[in-house]
Each structure stands twice: as C-alpha cells, then as structure tokens.
Amino acid sequence: MPPPKDEDDSGGEEEEEEEEHENALCGACGDNYGQDEFWICCDACETWFHGKCVKITPAKAEHIKHYKCPNCSSSSKRARA
C-alpha cells in the first residue's frame, strides 16, 4: 500500500522560490534578500534590487512595464550618444 499523500502539496514550490530568493543580493547595496522588503528585477540584466535602493515603491512599480536598473539605463544612453 502506498504511503498517504500530503493534502497540501503546493507548499514545496513556494518554499523553493523562497530559498532561491534568500540567496539574492541587491545589485546596489549588496545586502541579502529580506522577505519584508520590496524587490524589483531589472528586465535587461536580470539583477535584483531593493526598491528603496533604486527609489522604486511597490505603487510606482505597478506602472512600470519594463524596469531598467540605473546601470542598464545609463548604458543604453551611452550607446545612443
């Protein structure tokens, strides 16, 4: 007889995602991921940043379609010049 299944199998995926983020370092300050902090990912270089480090609030982030971090923003400006 197979062992009984856990009723809540969805928790494993969530835990894996949390563990993945725990290793994330802010591209601006170098500090670790904190669950209670807002983070935003650059769509160009895929680096994560604390919202406070790049002056982006959760409300402001809702209106951003493609976020570019300060490094990628200045790189694209230099490439055009």
mmCIF file of C-alpha atoms in Angstrom:
data_model
loop_
_atom_site.group_PDB
_atom_site.id
_atom_site.type_symbol
_atom_site.label_atom_id
_atom_site.label_comp_id
_atom_site.label_asym_id
_atom_site.label_seq_id
_atom_site.Cartn_x
_atom_site.Cartn_y
_atom_site.Cartn_z
ATOM 1 C CA MET A 1 0.000 0.000 0.000
ATOM 2 C CA PRO A 2 1.485 3.421 -0.963
ATOM 3 C CA PRO A 3 2.074 5.971 1.790
ATOM 4 C CA PRO A 4 -0.716 8.525 2.279
ATOM 5 C CA LYS A 5 -0.303 11.720 0.268
ATOM 6 C CA ASP A 6 0.019 15.050 1.984
ATOM 7 C CA GLU A 7 -3.091 17.101 1.387
ATOM 8 C CA ASP A 8 -1.056 20.269 0.837
ATOM 9 C CA ASP A 9 1.470 19.520 -1.908
ATOM 10 C CA SER A 10 1.597 23.146 -3.109
ATOM 11 C CA GLY A 11 3.870 24.282 -0.255
ATOM 12 C CA GLY A 12 7.038 22.756 -1.718
ATOM 13 C CA GLU A 13 7.063 25.027 -4.752
ATOM 14 C CA GLU A 14 6.626 28.111 -2.585
ATOM 15 C CA GLU A 15 9.473 27.037 -0.283
ATOM 16 C CA GLU A 16 11.810 26.509 -3.257
ATOM 17 C CA GLU A 17 11.054 30.016 -4.505
ATOM 18 C CA GLU A 18 11.757 31.475 -1.049
ATOM 19 C CA GLU A 19 15.078 29.608 -0.823
ATOM 20 C CA GLU A 20 16.047 30.856 -4.286
ATOM 21 C CA HIS A 21 15.397 34.463 -3.242
ATOM 22 C CA GLU A 22 17.244 34.061 0.070
ATOM 23 C CA ASN A 23 20.494 33.862 -1.909
ATOM 24 C CA ALA A 24 19.716 37.023 -3.888
ATOM 25 C CA LEU A 25 21.886 40.051 -3.284
ATOM 26 C CA CYS A 26 20.849 43.596 -4.075
ATOM 27 C CA GLY A 27 22.712 44.891 -7.127
ATOM 28 C CA ALA A 28 23.029 48.309 -5.484
ATOM 29 C CA CYS A 29 23.930 47.716 -1.828
ATOM 30 C CA GLY A 30 24.924 44.026 -1.838
ATOM 31 C CA ASP A 31 22.655 43.100 1.084
ATOM 32 C CA ASN A 32 20.702 39.838 1.209
ATOM 33 C CA TYR A 33 17.062 39.257 0.404
ATOM 34 C CA GLY A 34 14.620 40.160 3.153
ATOM 35 C CA GLN A 35 11.055 38.827 2.991
ATOM 36 C CA ASP A 36 9.607 42.045 4.357
ATOM 37 C CA GLU A 37 11.350 44.225 1.756
ATOM 38 C CA PHE A 38 10.149 45.174 -1.716
ATOM 39 C CA TRP A 39 12.437 43.998 -4.522
ATOM 40 C CA ILE A 40 12.427 44.739 -8.247
ATOM 41 C CA CYS A 41 14.278 42.921 -11.015
ATOM 42 C CA CYS A 42 15.916 44.665 -13.967
ATOM 43 C CA ASP A 43 14.405 43.353 -17.199
ATOM 44 C CA ALA A 44 17.677 43.971 -19.060
ATOM 45 C CA CYS A 45 20.345 42.381 -16.824
ATOM 46 C CA GLU A 46 18.024 40.358 -14.520
ATOM 47 C CA THR A 47 19.698 41.736 -11.384
ATOM 48 C CA TRP A 48 17.526 42.168 -8.283
ATOM 49 C CA PHE A 49 17.415 45.422 -6.306
ATOM 50 C CA HIS A 50 15.797 46.618 -3.088
ATOM 51 C CA GLY A 51 13.092 49.060 -4.140
ATOM 52 C CA LYS A 52 14.499 51.604 -1.680
ATOM 53 C CA CYS A 53 17.977 51.360 -3.246
ATOM 54 C CA VAL A 54 16.680 52.293 -6.705
ATOM 55 C CA LYS A 55 13.916 54.602 -5.413
ATOM 56 C CA ILE A 56 11.033 52.444 -6.693
ATOM 57 C CA THR A 57 7.990 51.891 -4.489
ATOM 58 C CA PRO A 58 5.548 48.998 -4.968
ATOM 59 C CA ALA A 59 2.954 51.539 -6.176
ATOM 60 C CA LYS A 60 5.394 53.006 -8.713
ATOM 61 C CA ALA A 61 6.418 49.506 -9.875
ATOM 62 C CA GLU A 62 2.816 48.682 -10.821
ATOM 63 C CA HIS A 63 3.047 51.284 -13.599
ATOM 64 C CA ILE A 64 6.416 50.128 -14.971
ATOM 65 C CA LYS A 65 6.156 47.713 -17.900
ATOM 66 C CA HIS A 66 9.894 47.033 -18.300
ATOM 67 C CA TYR A 67 12.199 48.108 -15.480
ATOM 68 C CA LYS A 68 15.801 49.035 -16.305
ATOM 69 C CA CYS A 69 18.208 49.491 -13.412
ATOM 70 C CA PRO A 70 20.434 52.597 -13.221
ATOM 71 C CA ASN A 71 23.390 50.708 -14.781
ATOM 72 C CA CYS A 72 21.380 49.483 -17.770
ATOM 73 C CA SER A 73 19.664 52.852 -18.184
ATOM 74 C CA SER A 74 22.982 54.697 -18.340
ATOM 75 C CA SER A 75 24.462 52.042 -20.677
ATOM 76 C CA SER A 76 21.653 52.461 -23.183
ATOM 77 C CA LYS A 77 22.002 56.260 -23.044
ATOM 78 C CA ARG A 78 25.747 55.998 -23.748
ATOM 79 C CA ALA A 79 25.144 53.591 -26.642
ATOM 80 C CA ARG A 80 22.829 56.138 -28.314
ATOM 81 C CA ALA A 81 25.288 59.025 -27.957
#
